[in-house]
Amino acid sequence: PTPDSCASLQALLASQLTQTSPLTRSIFATFITFNRSVIKTNFFKVNKAAVAYRLDPSFLKEMDYPRVPYGIFFLVGPQFIGFHIRFTDIARGGVRMIISRSHQYDKNRQTLFGENYNLAYAQLLKNKDIPEGGSKGTILVSTRTLGRLDDNDKLRMFRQYVDALLDVTIPNQSSIVDTLKQPEIIFLGPDENTAGHYPAIAALHSKGRGHSWWKSFTTGKDPSLGGIPHDTYGMTTNSVRACVEGVYEKLGLDQTTLTKFQTGGPDGDLGSNEILCGKEKYTSIVDGAGVIFDPSGLNREELLRLAKERKTVDHFDVKKLSAKGFFIAADKNRDLTGEPVVLPDGSKIYKTVEFRNNFHLSDYINTDVFVPCGGRPRSIVLSNVHKLLRNHPTATGEMMLRGLVDAKPHDLKYKIIVEGANLFISHDARLALEKCGVTLIKDATANKGGVTSSSLEVFTGLALNDEEHKKLMCGNADGTNLPEFYQRLVKEISSIIYNNARREFELIWRIAQEHPDIPKAIITDRLSRKIVEIRGFIYESSMFEDKKFVRYVLDAYAPKTLKEAVSVDEMMKRVPENYQRAICSIWLASNYVYTKGIDSNEFDFYEFMRTHRANA
């Protein structure tokens, strides 16, 4: 639609709908807004897997969102609806498939865009060390498939989603209406219900569609396609542990003397690697199977066995629990019987699923350290955060937030929280906990290891041609027969992740010591926003006309291992120009903020740039 046709239609509807309800007029006005916002679509393609609309996101300016995205895709399939939202031209994030219980579907449909937006925005703030800004995709499965959904159904919907995205992102596709008239590069990663073989299938599908950057279209692929599995190499855990160990070092703590609680069990990526890397004494773990608890400490050898075998806590040998320990399976069928589970202390549990979901708030918790490695977003919010206090029965989250609760260290169920899982705690709940004395490092700092690994996997795929990529990056799917180049690159990426996370942690801690009245969660947000803001200014600048300087930044950014295989000059020929621009923008922005701090000024930036231009 053209602006004139939309205006004419709007005038026509206004004249024809005078006697209708405000709701009816609002519905028609929304249709006009939608039509006006569509700038690319495969709607008129005869054979399509799903309908995709690329929307101009400027319509969000009139709504209560903190930032307008760069691009929004709205997708409608035979058995799903979905979105893909990105906040910068070059962006990366996972695709989450949401499978609802029948009573949850309506709520999930109503909140789908908001959840997608929040996840993408959180990704933007987390992607402060990498060229790609934040993005996220969602696939909400229709209730028509519930009860008979199998892996083939999920894979089919995922491929439909991917194929529709390719329709409107691969240039020069027939029957595509395109008023945007500019190339778009989308990078996808794994998320809930889209891990395993899904990324590899999407990459190969994009190759079959003729996608130029198919090697980098998805991350999370197995090593047979040059993928670097986060779980195998503990990439996200690298950044989490950098923060956990940083806190211990600053507070002078010996981790072997500390007790610990964890959501996300030994079957998952973060959960298993956190168990394997840490030396704390676990008192409880919650995962999808249930709750395992022992105030005397869970048997470490048994936990290590489960972590290495990637098994849920229901496989824990309960004979290795003390007299006060227990395992409670989350069993909705048992809950329907009304028969309680009796705990060693005599408590009766009638709703085991609810017990599991809320165990992190329960009075069984009394640990030094909490590392969320799984669980639903906003599991701790302002309305329930008061449950993390002892000895303050009248306290509320609002009182905690306003500093009206005089909490002592022994009143805190958790003294230290490092958010390994994304968005586990709401922003206001974080502030409330910090007001009460909890040392908290939020997800945007702790959880960024995986995105760094994925980004460098993307960059490697862009820098190597197909022949080099197959020779240097591809082994067997099970991780055997990996080229020596691959193994050295993985080690270098692990080191980069740890150093980046520790560098950010050190800055946050220093600012918090200088300004103890500012919560670390606020410092993290200011740091992230400053990097994002400066990155945007640099990206839109004329700096990239200076190819010598671009080469200097690429040389500083590229892993040494990769430069042994392909020269920086060759990288500049192969890597898309807008991706090079993104590399330069984020490298300069992040290094500036990490070295000069969040209160630096224009002259500091001038001095920073003058130094690097002289070095170039």
mmCIF file of C-alpha atoms in Angstrom, residues 266 292-294 297-303 305-306 309 311-322 325-327:
data_model
loop_
_atom_site.group_PDB
_atom_site.id
_atom_site.type_symbol
_atom_site.label_atom_id
_atom_site.label_comp_id
_atom_site.label_asym_id
_atom_site.label_seq_id
_atom_site.Cartn_x
_atom_site.Cartn_y
_atom_site.Cartn_z
ATOM 1 C CA PRO A 266 22.710 -31.871 35.184
ATOM 2 C CA ILE A 292 16.747 -33.026 44.862
ATOM 3 C CA PHE A 293 17.639 -31.652 48.308
ATOM 4 C CA ASP A 294 20.045 -32.466 51.109
ATOM 5 C CA GLY A 297 25.234 -31.521 50.904
ATOM 6 C CA LEU A 298 24.426 -33.575 47.823
ATOM 7 C CA ASN A 299 26.912 -36.329 47.088
ATOM 8 C CA ARG A 300 29.438 -34.724 44.734
ATOM 9 C CA GLU A 301 30.482 -37.914 42.954
ATOM 10 C CA GLU A 302 26.833 -38.639 42.163
ATOM 11 C CA LEU A 303 26.303 -35.112 40.807
ATOM 12 C CA ARG A 305 28.115 -38.697 37.268
ATOM 13 C CA LEU A 306 24.777 -37.145 36.308
ATOM 14 C CA GLU A 309 25.928 -38.496 31.564
ATOM 15 C CA LYS A 311 20.804 -36.994 33.200
ATOM 16 C CA THR A 312 18.057 -35.268 35.182
ATOM 17 C CA VAL A 313 17.959 -35.317 38.978
ATOM 18 C CA ASP A 314 15.476 -38.199 39.101
ATOM 19 C CA HIS A 315 18.484 -40.408 38.253
ATOM 20 C CA PHE A 316 20.232 -39.386 41.479
ATOM 21 C CA ASP A 317 20.809 -42.391 43.732
ATOM 22 C CA VAL A 318 18.615 -41.488 46.716
ATOM 23 C CA LYS A 319 20.504 -43.972 48.879
ATOM 24 C CA LYS A 320 23.267 -41.346 48.893
ATOM 25 C CA LEU A 321 21.039 -38.748 50.579
ATOM 26 C CA SER A 322 21.227 -38.050 54.319
ATOM 27 C CA GLY A 325 17.447 -35.270 52.230
ATOM 28 C CA PHE A 326 14.746 -36.012 49.666
ATOM 29 C CA PHE A 327 13.873 -36.218 45.995
#
